[in-house]
mmCIF file of C-alpha atoms in Angstrom:
data_model
loop_
_atom_site.group_PDB
_atom_site.id
_atom_site.type_symbol
_atom_site.label_atom_id
_atom_site.label_comp_id
_atom_site.label_asym_id
_atom_site.label_seq_id
_atom_site.Cartn_x
_atom_site.Cartn_y
_atom_site.Cartn_z
ATOM 1 C CA MET A 1 54.047 258.562 128.760
ATOM 2 C CA GLY A 2 53.710 261.044 125.941
ATOM 3 C CA ILE A 3 56.032 263.943 125.353
ATOM 4 C CA PHE A 4 53.395 266.340 126.692
ATOM 5 C CA ASP A 5 53.160 264.500 130.016
ATOM 6 C CA TYR A 6 56.912 264.770 130.329
ATOM 7 C CA PHE A 7 56.749 268.562 130.121
ATOM 8 C CA LYS A 8 53.814 268.700 132.519
ATOM 9 C CA SER A 9 55.357 266.611 135.265
ATOM 10 C CA LYS A 10 58.297 268.968 135.783
ATOM 11 C CA GLY A 11 58.248 271.186 138.853
ATOM 12 C CA GLU A 12 55.854 274.133 139.180
ATOM 13 C CA PRO A 13 52.113 274.038 138.571
ATOM 14 C CA SER A 14 51.192 274.787 134.982
ATOM 15 C CA SER A 15 50.212 278.324 134.058
ATOM 16 C CA ALA A 16 46.758 277.021 133.114
ATOM 17 C CA SER A 17 46.152 275.711 136.631
ATOM 18 C CA VAL A 18 47.331 279.045 138.081
ATOM 19 C CA ALA A 19 44.846 280.760 135.739
ATOM 20 C CA LYS A 20 42.039 278.471 136.860
ATOM 21 C CA ASP A 21 42.728 279.072 140.565
ATOM 22 C CA ARG A 22 42.864 282.846 140.115
ATOM 23 C CA LEU A 23 39.668 282.838 138.082
ATOM 24 C CA GLN A 24 37.765 280.721 140.591
ATOM 25 C CA ILE A 25 38.631 283.163 143.381
ATOM 26 C CA ILE A 26 37.838 286.373 141.510
ATOM 27 C CA VAL A 27 34.661 285.024 139.930
ATOM 28 C CA ALA A 28 33.347 283.796 143.309
ATOM 29 C CA HIS A 29 34.124 287.213 144.806
ATOM 30 C CA GLU A 30 32.401 289.101 142.009
ATOM 31 C CA ARG A 31 29.366 286.810 142.110
ATOM 32 C CA SER A 32 28.911 287.392 145.849
ATOM 33 C CA LYS A 33 29.004 291.151 145.219
ATOM 34 C CA ARG A 34 26.356 290.807 142.512
ATOM 35 C CA LYS A 35 23.996 289.270 145.038
ATOM 36 C CA GLN A 36 24.238 292.250 147.383
ATOM 37 C CA PRO A 37 21.033 294.228 147.812
ATOM 38 C CA ASP A 38 20.810 297.450 145.801
ATOM 39 C CA TYR A 39 20.488 299.592 148.931
ATOM 40 C CA LEU A 40 23.823 298.405 150.362
ATOM 41 C CA PRO A 41 26.139 301.101 148.935
ATOM 42 C CA GLN A 42 23.847 303.895 150.157
ATOM 43 C CA MET A 43 23.398 302.275 153.560
ATOM 44 C CA GLN A 44 27.175 301.940 153.848
ATOM 45 C CA GLN A 45 27.582 305.624 153.060
ATOM 46 C CA GLU A 46 24.965 306.682 155.593
ATOM 47 C CA ILE A 47 26.509 304.536 158.352
ATOM 48 C CA ILE A 48 29.882 306.108 157.588
ATOM 49 C CA ASP A 49 28.324 309.590 157.741
ATOM 50 C CA VAL A 50 26.748 308.901 161.151
ATOM 51 C CA ILE A 51 30.030 307.638 162.607
ATOM 52 C CA ARG A 52 31.889 310.632 161.227
ATOM 53 C CA LYS A 53 29.362 312.949 162.837
ATOM 54 C CA TYR A 54 30.626 311.836 166.275
ATOM 55 C CA VAL A 55 34.168 310.609 165.678
ATOM 56 C CA LYS A 56 36.758 312.283 163.527
ATOM 57 C CA VAL A 57 37.680 309.545 161.102
ATOM 58 C CA GLY A 58 38.397 309.467 157.390
ATOM 59 C CA SER A 59 36.021 307.563 155.132
ATOM 60 C CA GLU A 60 38.749 304.981 154.532
ATOM 61 C CA ASP A 61 38.842 304.291 158.299
ATOM 62 C CA VAL A 62 35.358 302.817 158.215
ATOM 63 C CA GLN A 63 34.936 299.479 156.497
ATOM 64 C CA ILE A 64 31.575 297.839 156.013
ATOM 65 C CA GLN A 65 31.091 294.343 154.645
ATOM 66 C CA LEU A 66 28.083 292.158 154.126
ATOM 67 C CA GLU A 67 28.742 288.439 154.241
ATOM 68 C CA ASN A 68 26.271 285.727 153.433
ATOM 69 C CA ILE A 69 26.811 282.393 155.123
ATOM 70 C CA GLU A 70 24.009 280.006 154.231
ATOM 71 C CA ASP A 71 20.780 281.515 155.624
ATOM 72 C CA CYS A 72 22.546 284.127 157.697
ATOM 73 C CA SER A 73 23.701 287.603 156.592
ATOM 74 C CA ILE A 74 26.373 289.294 158.669
ATOM 75 C CA LEU A 75 26.922 293.037 158.443
ATOM 76 C CA GLU A 76 30.389 293.810 159.670
ATOM 77 C CA VAL A 77 31.376 297.394 160.523
ATOM 78 C CA ASN A 78 35.040 298.078 161.265
ATOM 79 C CA VAL A 79 36.033 301.535 162.516
ATOM 80 C CA THR A 80 39.667 302.457 163.013
ATOM 81 C CA LEU A 81 39.544 305.107 165.743
ATOM 82 C CA PRO A 82 42.095 307.933 165.810
ATOM 83 C CA ASP A 83 45.004 307.661 168.317
ATOM 84 C CA ASN A 84 44.146 310.535 170.666
ATOM 85 C CA MET B 1 6.455 288.665 119.678
ATOM 86 C CA ALA B 2 6.005 285.004 120.291
ATOM 87 C CA LEU B 3 6.968 283.279 117.084
ATOM 88 C CA ALA B 4 10.675 283.753 116.488
ATOM 89 C CA LYS B 5 13.321 282.591 118.906
ATOM 90 C CA ILE B 6 15.703 285.444 119.754
ATOM 91 C CA ILE B 7 19.305 284.410 120.384
ATOM 92 C CA VAL B 8 21.954 286.912 121.479
ATOM 93 C CA VAL B 9 25.625 286.234 120.750
ATOM 94 C CA THR B 10 27.544 288.045 123.464
ATOM 95 C CA SER B 11 30.808 287.992 125.451
ATOM 96 C CA GLY B 12 31.632 291.182 127.324
ATOM 97 C CA LYS B 13 35.174 291.140 125.979
ATOM 98 C CA GLY B 14 35.920 292.264 122.440
ATOM 99 C CA GLY B 15 37.748 290.281 119.779
ATOM 100 C CA VAL B 16 36.724 286.842 120.992
ATOM 101 C CA GLY B 17 34.698 285.947 117.893
ATOM 102 C CA LYS B 18 31.141 287.220 118.403
ATOM 103 C CA THR B 19 30.609 288.352 114.816
ATOM 104 C CA THR B 20 32.347 285.293 113.345
ATOM 105 C CA SER B 21 30.114 283.117 115.538
ATOM 106 C CA SER B 22 26.929 285.073 114.744
ATOM 107 C CA ALA B 23 27.614 284.729 111.020
ATOM 108 C CA ALA B 24 28.443 281.028 111.285
ATOM 109 C CA ILE B 25 25.560 280.064 113.566
ATOM 110 C CA GLY B 26 22.986 282.194 111.717
ATOM 111 C CA THR B 27 24.045 280.590 108.444
ATOM 112 C CA GLY B 28 23.972 277.124 110.016
ATOM 113 C CA ILE B 29 20.413 277.599 111.289
ATOM 114 C CA ALA B 30 19.273 278.879 107.877
ATOM 115 C CA LEU B 31 20.904 275.833 106.231
ATOM 116 C CA LYS B 32 18.540 273.725 108.327
ATOM 117 C CA GLY B 33 15.635 275.414 106.582
ATOM 118 C CA PHE B 34 14.656 277.977 109.215
ATOM 119 C CA LYS B 35 14.076 281.547 108.124
ATOM 120 C CA THR B 36 16.810 283.427 109.951
ATOM 121 C CA VAL B 37 17.908 287.047 110.326
ATOM 122 C CA ILE B 38 21.192 288.193 111.860
ATOM 123 C CA ILE B 39 21.100 291.712 113.332
ATOM 124 C CA ASP B 40 24.286 293.720 113.858
ATOM 125 C CA PHE B 41 23.843 295.670 117.129
ATOM 126 C CA ASP B 42 27.305 297.236 116.997
ATOM 127 C CA VAL B 43 26.262 300.809 116.205
ATOM 128 C CA GLY B 44 29.181 302.825 114.872
ATOM 129 C CA LEU B 45 31.348 299.748 114.269
ATOM 130 C CA ARG B 46 29.419 297.802 111.656
ATOM 131 C CA ASN B 47 31.263 294.615 110.680
ATOM 132 C CA LEU B 48 28.791 291.784 110.232
ATOM 133 C CA ASP B 49 28.297 292.970 106.634
ATOM 134 C CA LEU B 50 32.012 292.404 105.888
ATOM 135 C CA ILE B 51 32.063 288.962 107.518
ATOM 136 C CA MET B 52 28.944 287.993 105.527
ATOM 137 C CA GLY B 53 30.347 289.494 102.316
ATOM 138 C CA CYS B 54 27.454 291.894 101.709
ATOM 139 C CA GLU B 55 29.154 295.212 102.564
ATOM 140 C CA ARG B 56 28.528 296.701 99.132
ATOM 141 C CA ARG B 57 24.817 295.956 99.291
ATOM 142 C CA VAL B 58 24.108 297.997 102.428
ATOM 143 C CA VAL B 59 21.701 300.851 101.661
ATOM 144 C CA TYR B 60 19.628 301.266 104.803
ATOM 145 C CA ASP B 61 20.405 300.078 108.318
ATOM 146 C CA PHE B 62 18.879 299.162 111.690
ATOM 147 C CA VAL B 63 18.742 302.792 112.896
ATOM 148 C CA ASN B 64 17.046 303.931 109.663
ATOM 149 C CA VAL B 65 14.318 301.387 110.343
ATOM 150 C CA ILE B 66 13.916 302.496 113.977
ATOM 151 C CA ASN B 67 13.701 306.137 112.853
ATOM 152 C CA LYS B 68 11.198 305.167 110.132
ATOM 153 C CA GLU B 69 13.509 306.478 107.397
ATOM 154 C CA ALA B 70 13.264 303.071 105.714
ATOM 155 C CA THR B 71 11.064 300.003 105.948
ATOM 156 C CA LEU B 72 12.359 296.679 107.204
ATOM 157 C CA SER B 73 12.125 295.105 103.772
ATOM 158 C CA GLN B 74 14.246 297.942 102.355
ATOM 159 C CA ALA B 75 16.938 297.455 105.006
ATOM 160 C CA LEU B 76 17.081 293.648 105.104
ATOM 161 C CA ILE B 77 19.775 292.161 102.888
ATOM 162 C CA LYS B 78 19.019 288.727 101.487
ATOM 163 C CA ASP B 79 22.072 286.485 101.623
ATOM 164 C CA LYS B 80 23.229 285.382 98.182
ATOM 165 C CA ARG B 81 24.567 281.984 99.179
ATOM 166 C CA THR B 82 22.164 280.676 101.772
ATOM 167 C CA LYS B 83 18.431 280.455 101.243
ATOM 168 C CA ASP B 84 16.242 281.765 104.099
ATOM 169 C CA LEU B 85 19.040 283.989 105.479
ATOM 170 C CA TYR B 86 18.871 287.772 105.904
ATOM 171 C CA ILE B 87 21.154 290.399 107.439
ATOM 172 C CA LEU B 88 20.147 293.651 109.120
ATOM 173 C CA PRO B 89 23.255 295.863 109.161
ATOM 174 C CA ALA B 90 24.229 298.235 111.977
ATOM 175 C CA SER B 91 24.283 301.971 111.477
ATOM 176 C CA GLN B 92 27.633 303.745 111.171
ATOM 177 C CA THR B 93 26.321 306.754 113.114
ATOM 178 C CA ARG B 94 28.361 307.991 116.037
ATOM 179 C CA ASP B 95 25.220 308.647 118.055
ATOM 180 C CA LYS B 96 25.324 306.047 120.805
ATOM 181 C CA ASP B 97 21.698 306.626 121.740
ATOM 182 C CA ALA B 98 20.461 305.738 118.268
ATOM 183 C CA LEU B 99 19.080 302.415 119.507
ATOM 184 C CA THR B 100 16.117 302.961 121.803
ATOM 185 C CA GLN B 101 14.445 300.153 123.699
ATOM 186 C CA GLU B 102 11.052 300.897 122.130
ATOM 187 C CA GLY B 103 12.638 301.141 118.694
ATOM 188 C CA VAL B 104 14.450 297.817 119.047
ATOM 189 C CA GLN B 105 11.315 296.174 120.404
ATOM 190 C CA GLY B 106 9.281 297.418 117.444
ATOM 191 C CA VAL B 107 11.763 296.028 114.911
ATOM 192 C CA LEU B 108 12.046 292.679 116.727
ATOM 193 C CA GLU B 109 8.255 292.354 116.894
ATOM 194 C CA GLU B 110 7.951 292.963 113.188
ATOM 195 C CA LEU B 111 10.746 290.485 112.396
ATOM 196 C CA ALA B 112 9.247 287.880 114.732
ATOM 197 C CA LYS B 113 6.150 287.662 112.535
ATOM 198 C CA GLU B 114 8.176 286.475 109.577
ATOM 199 C CA PHE B 115 11.268 284.753 110.915
ATOM 200 C CA ASP B 116 11.934 281.574 112.894
ATOM 201 C CA TYR B 117 15.218 282.755 114.403
ATOM 202 C CA ILE B 118 16.588 286.216 115.179
ATOM 203 C CA ILE B 119 20.321 286.287 115.955
ATOM 204 C CA CYS B 120 21.509 289.441 117.753
ATOM 205 C CA ASP B 121 25.226 290.095 117.259
ATOM 206 C CA SER B 122 26.146 292.103 120.373
ATOM 207 C CA PRO B 123 28.812 294.795 120.565
ATOM 208 C CA ALA B 124 31.634 294.298 123.092
ATOM 209 C CA GLY B 125 31.368 295.773 126.573
ATOM 210 C CA ILE B 126 28.564 295.853 129.104
ATOM 211 C CA GLU B 127 27.199 299.280 128.205
ATOM 212 C CA LYS B 128 23.898 300.216 126.640
ATOM 213 C CA GLY B 129 24.561 298.659 123.215
ATOM 214 C CA ALA B 130 25.378 295.264 124.691
ATOM 215 C CA GLN B 131 22.437 295.493 127.088
ATOM 216 C CA MET B 132 20.107 296.372 124.219
ATOM 217 C CA ALA B 133 21.289 293.338 122.225
ATOM 218 C CA LEU B 134 20.542 290.936 125.086
ATOM 219 C CA TYR B 135 17.437 292.580 126.582
ATOM 220 C CA PHE B 136 14.797 290.749 124.521
ATOM 221 C CA ALA B 137 16.687 287.442 124.165
ATOM 222 C CA ASP B 138 15.260 283.972 124.779
ATOM 223 C CA ALA B 139 18.695 282.338 124.623
ATOM 224 C CA ALA B 140 22.275 283.558 124.875
ATOM 225 C CA ILE B 141 25.442 282.176 123.358
ATOM 226 C CA VAL B 142 28.360 283.385 125.473
ATOM 227 C CA VAL B 143 31.468 283.377 123.284
ATOM 228 C CA THR B 144 34.574 282.831 125.403
ATOM 229 C CA ASN B 145 38.284 282.359 124.732
ATOM 230 C CA PRO B 146 40.247 280.074 127.082
ATOM 231 C CA GLU B 147 41.995 283.064 128.624
ATOM 232 C CA VAL B 148 41.539 284.783 132.020
ATOM 233 C CA SER B 149 40.103 288.150 130.964
ATOM 234 C CA SER B 150 37.625 286.609 128.545
ATOM 235 C CA VAL B 151 36.355 284.090 131.132
ATOM 236 C CA ARG B 152 35.933 286.795 133.765
ATOM 237 C CA ASP B 153 34.065 289.073 131.339
ATOM 238 C CA SER B 154 31.821 286.175 130.315
ATOM 239 C CA ASP B 155 30.871 285.743 133.952
ATOM 240 C CA ARG B 156 30.029 289.459 134.147
ATOM 241 C CA ILE B 157 27.785 289.197 131.110
ATOM 242 C CA LEU B 158 26.066 286.140 132.666
ATOM 243 C CA GLY B 159 25.242 288.340 135.661
ATOM 244 C CA ILE B 160 23.698 290.934 133.340
ATOM 245 C CA LEU B 161 21.693 288.273 131.469
ATOM 246 C CA GLN B 162 20.295 287.149 134.824
ATOM 247 C CA SER B 163 19.401 290.610 136.114
ATOM 248 C CA LYS B 164 18.954 293.129 133.316
ATOM 249 C CA SER B 165 17.137 291.211 130.586
ATOM 250 C CA ARG B 166 13.425 291.501 129.963
ATOM 251 C CA ARG B 167 12.901 287.928 131.132
ATOM 252 C CA ALA B 168 14.644 288.780 134.425
ATOM 253 C CA GLU B 169 12.753 292.054 134.910
ATOM 254 C CA GLU B 170 9.396 290.446 134.208
ATOM 255 C CA GLY B 171 10.195 287.436 136.395
ATOM 256 C CA LYS B 172 9.802 285.017 133.482
ATOM 257 C CA GLU B 173 11.758 281.851 132.821
ATOM 258 C CA PRO B 174 15.422 282.934 132.614
ATOM 259 C CA ILE B 175 17.374 283.242 129.368
ATOM 260 C CA GLU B 176 18.869 279.901 128.294
ATOM 261 C CA GLU B 177 22.648 280.255 128.484
ATOM 262 C CA PHE B 178 25.197 278.402 126.363
ATOM 263 C CA LEU B 179 28.986 278.461 126.383
ATOM 264 C CA LEU B 180 30.815 278.609 123.053
ATOM 265 C CA LEU B 181 34.551 278.232 123.541
ATOM 266 C CA THR B 182 36.517 279.648 120.612
ATOM 267 C CA ARG B 183 40.192 279.888 119.571
ATOM 268 C CA TYR B 184 40.968 276.624 121.353
ATOM 269 C CA HIS B 185 44.473 275.140 121.007
ATOM 270 C CA PRO B 186 44.467 271.451 122.053
ATOM 271 C CA GLU B 187 48.289 271.422 121.908
ATOM 272 C CA ARG B 188 48.637 274.297 124.366
ATOM 273 C CA VAL B 189 46.029 272.763 126.668
ATOM 274 C CA ALA B 190 48.036 269.516 126.693
ATOM 275 C CA LEU B 191 51.135 271.497 127.649
ATOM 276 C CA GLY B 192 49.290 273.149 130.540
ATOM 277 C CA GLU B 193 49.581 276.546 128.874
ATOM 278 C CA MET B 194 45.891 277.070 128.232
ATOM 279 C CA LEU B 195 42.669 276.589 130.213
ATOM 280 C CA SER B 196 40.914 273.394 129.118
ATOM 281 C CA VAL B 197 37.265 272.981 128.137
ATOM 282 C CA SER B 198 36.500 271.470 131.540
ATOM 283 C CA ASP B 199 38.351 274.285 133.370
ATOM 284 C CA VAL B 200 36.143 276.902 131.695
ATOM 285 C CA GLU B 201 33.015 274.782 132.220
ATOM 286 C CA ASP B 202 33.878 274.460 135.929
ATOM 287 C CA ILE B 203 34.197 278.219 136.332
ATOM 288 C CA LEU B 204 31.250 279.442 134.278
ATOM 289 C CA ALA B 205 28.958 276.477 135.056
ATOM 290 C CA ILE B 206 26.710 276.765 131.994
ATOM 291 C CA PRO B 207 25.991 274.117 129.317
ATOM 292 C CA LEU B 208 28.598 273.787 126.583
ATOM 293 C CA LEU B 209 27.348 274.457 123.058
ATOM 294 C CA GLY B 210 30.624 273.845 121.300
ATOM 295 C CA VAL B 211 34.381 274.224 121.093
ATOM 296 C CA ILE B 212 35.832 275.891 118.011
ATOM 297 C CA PRO B 213 39.505 275.107 117.474
ATOM 298 C CA GLU B 214 41.895 277.888 116.476
ATOM 299 C CA SER B 215 41.924 277.615 112.715
ATOM 300 C CA GLU B 216 43.442 279.374 109.756
ATOM 301 C CA ALA B 217 40.111 278.858 108.047
ATOM 302 C CA VAL B 218 38.512 281.609 110.181
ATOM 303 C CA LEU B 219 40.795 284.370 108.861
ATOM 304 C CA LYS B 220 40.557 282.996 105.354
ATOM 305 C CA ALA B 221 36.761 283.023 105.546
ATOM 306 C CA SER B 222 36.654 286.600 106.831
ATOM 307 C CA ASN B 223 39.108 287.690 104.125
ATOM 308 C CA GLN B 224 36.675 286.338 101.564
ATOM 309 C CA GLY B 225 33.454 287.442 103.270
ATOM 310 C CA THR B 226 32.144 283.894 103.621
ATOM 311 C CA PRO B 227 30.856 282.539 106.939
ATOM 312 C CA VAL B 228 33.372 279.894 108.049
ATOM 313 C CA ILE B 229 30.600 277.313 108.556
ATOM 314 C CA LEU B 230 30.389 277.025 104.751
ATOM 315 C CA ASP B 231 34.008 275.801 104.692
ATOM 316 C CA THR B 232 33.158 272.159 105.285
ATOM 317 C CA GLU B 233 36.800 271.190 104.782
ATOM 318 C CA SER B 234 37.809 273.089 107.909
ATOM 319 C CA GLU B 235 37.660 271.945 111.522
ATOM 320 C CA ALA B 236 36.261 275.331 112.580
ATOM 321 C CA GLY B 237 33.451 275.059 110.036
ATOM 322 C CA LEU B 238 32.557 271.534 111.141
ATOM 323 C CA ALA B 239 32.771 272.497 114.816
ATOM 324 C CA TYR B 240 30.299 275.357 114.183
ATOM 325 C CA MET B 241 27.956 272.945 112.408
ATOM 326 C CA ASP B 242 28.112 270.628 115.441
ATOM 327 C CA ALA B 243 27.280 273.615 117.672
ATOM 328 C CA VAL B 244 24.235 274.438 115.517
ATOM 329 C CA ASP B 245 23.101 270.792 115.700
ATOM 330 C CA ARG B 246 23.357 270.926 119.503
ATOM 331 C CA LEU B 247 21.444 274.217 119.550
ATOM 332 C CA MET B 248 18.666 272.353 117.733
ATOM 333 C CA GLY B 249 18.702 269.738 120.487
ATOM 334 C CA GLU B 250 20.706 267.056 118.720
ATOM 335 C CA GLU B 251 23.467 265.118 120.459
ATOM 336 C CA ARG B 252 26.927 265.590 118.958
ATOM 337 C CA PRO B 253 30.165 264.369 120.523
ATOM 338 C CA LEU B 254 32.910 266.987 120.853
ATOM 339 C CA ARG B 255 35.647 266.651 118.263
ATOM 340 C CA PHE B 256 38.932 268.312 117.247
ATOM 341 C CA LEU B 257 40.091 268.386 120.882
ATOM 342 C CA GLU B 258 42.897 265.902 120.319
ATOM 343 C CA ILE B 259 46.382 266.936 119.352
ATOM 344 C CA GLN B 260 46.884 266.802 115.626
ATOM 345 C CA LYS B 261 49.869 264.828 114.472
ATOM 346 C CA LYS B 262 50.960 266.756 111.454
ATOM 347 C CA GLY B 263 52.618 264.728 108.748
ATOM 348 C CA PHE B 264 55.378 266.109 106.596
ATOM 349 C CA PHE B 265 53.064 266.936 103.693
ATOM 350 C CA LYS B 266 50.465 268.514 105.939
ATOM 351 C CA ARG B 267 53.153 270.753 107.430
ATOM 352 C CA LEU B 268 54.476 271.580 103.999
ATOM 353 C CA LEU B 269 51.026 272.432 102.698
ATOM 354 C CA GLY B 270 50.045 274.307 105.846
ATOM 355 C CA GLY B 271 46.921 272.202 106.369
#
């Protein structure tokens, strides 16, 4: 066992493996966003506007996400309704 | 423009070694006997001239040619060391809109008649200047440091290559993408302090063109205005030559990835 292996085997994961894990997550997230259709942001805004026409909610109370799972796209709309 | 192959050297992030790599790879291709021009696309922050050691010979620049204030042959600087190598310097104007798509296309078309390879040294960022440098490319060398922000930015630029280039817009065969990993410390990788070659390959998932070890020779070469590939005593220079060989389709094993055992004299002499 070389001196470098000795340092590596101690305790916590190495900072390089932490870096790799973080990068894999953020890069996958950003790639999925890149594949979104161009109309999505405007469609999201219009859906929010329609909901706000009938229910008094802030724009941050409406969350819209598009998820792609294999051949299927799921549009998820979450509205947090006011208490009263 | 069908004759010359257009290669963009890009990265998203600044300071990772785009200009050093453009100078080294352009020189390496010219050394193989291909007529090569390196274009500095970094309008306002011209630096390729300094790295190539021709800063005092700049009279006209890229924007002068686009604006028809000078001809291409007036603006091209013939390299003094390497046969078949020319440099087209960037303008120092502060006008960011100086490069127009039609203007760039016109210059590239004219160069393509005479040259075998056109190397486009991209500015940092993902704004217009960087997009202009990559728009007409046939191949892209994505210069990346083994560090989180550089890897993430490289992935961003890959997205732009795949969506905002001419090849993408016209639905042609996509730009060939190559990873060039620079400033690599084998010692730190062994200690688990730095992303390894295979880590970065896993994340970016594009073919590896080369790995350039961190080397004192790079600063020394830029101090002297000599492309580091001409320093055949240095690991960085040899690693760039390997990368050029691979770009030409030759097989070259990776080297300089093992930890160097420095002897007493080597330490003393700073080798």
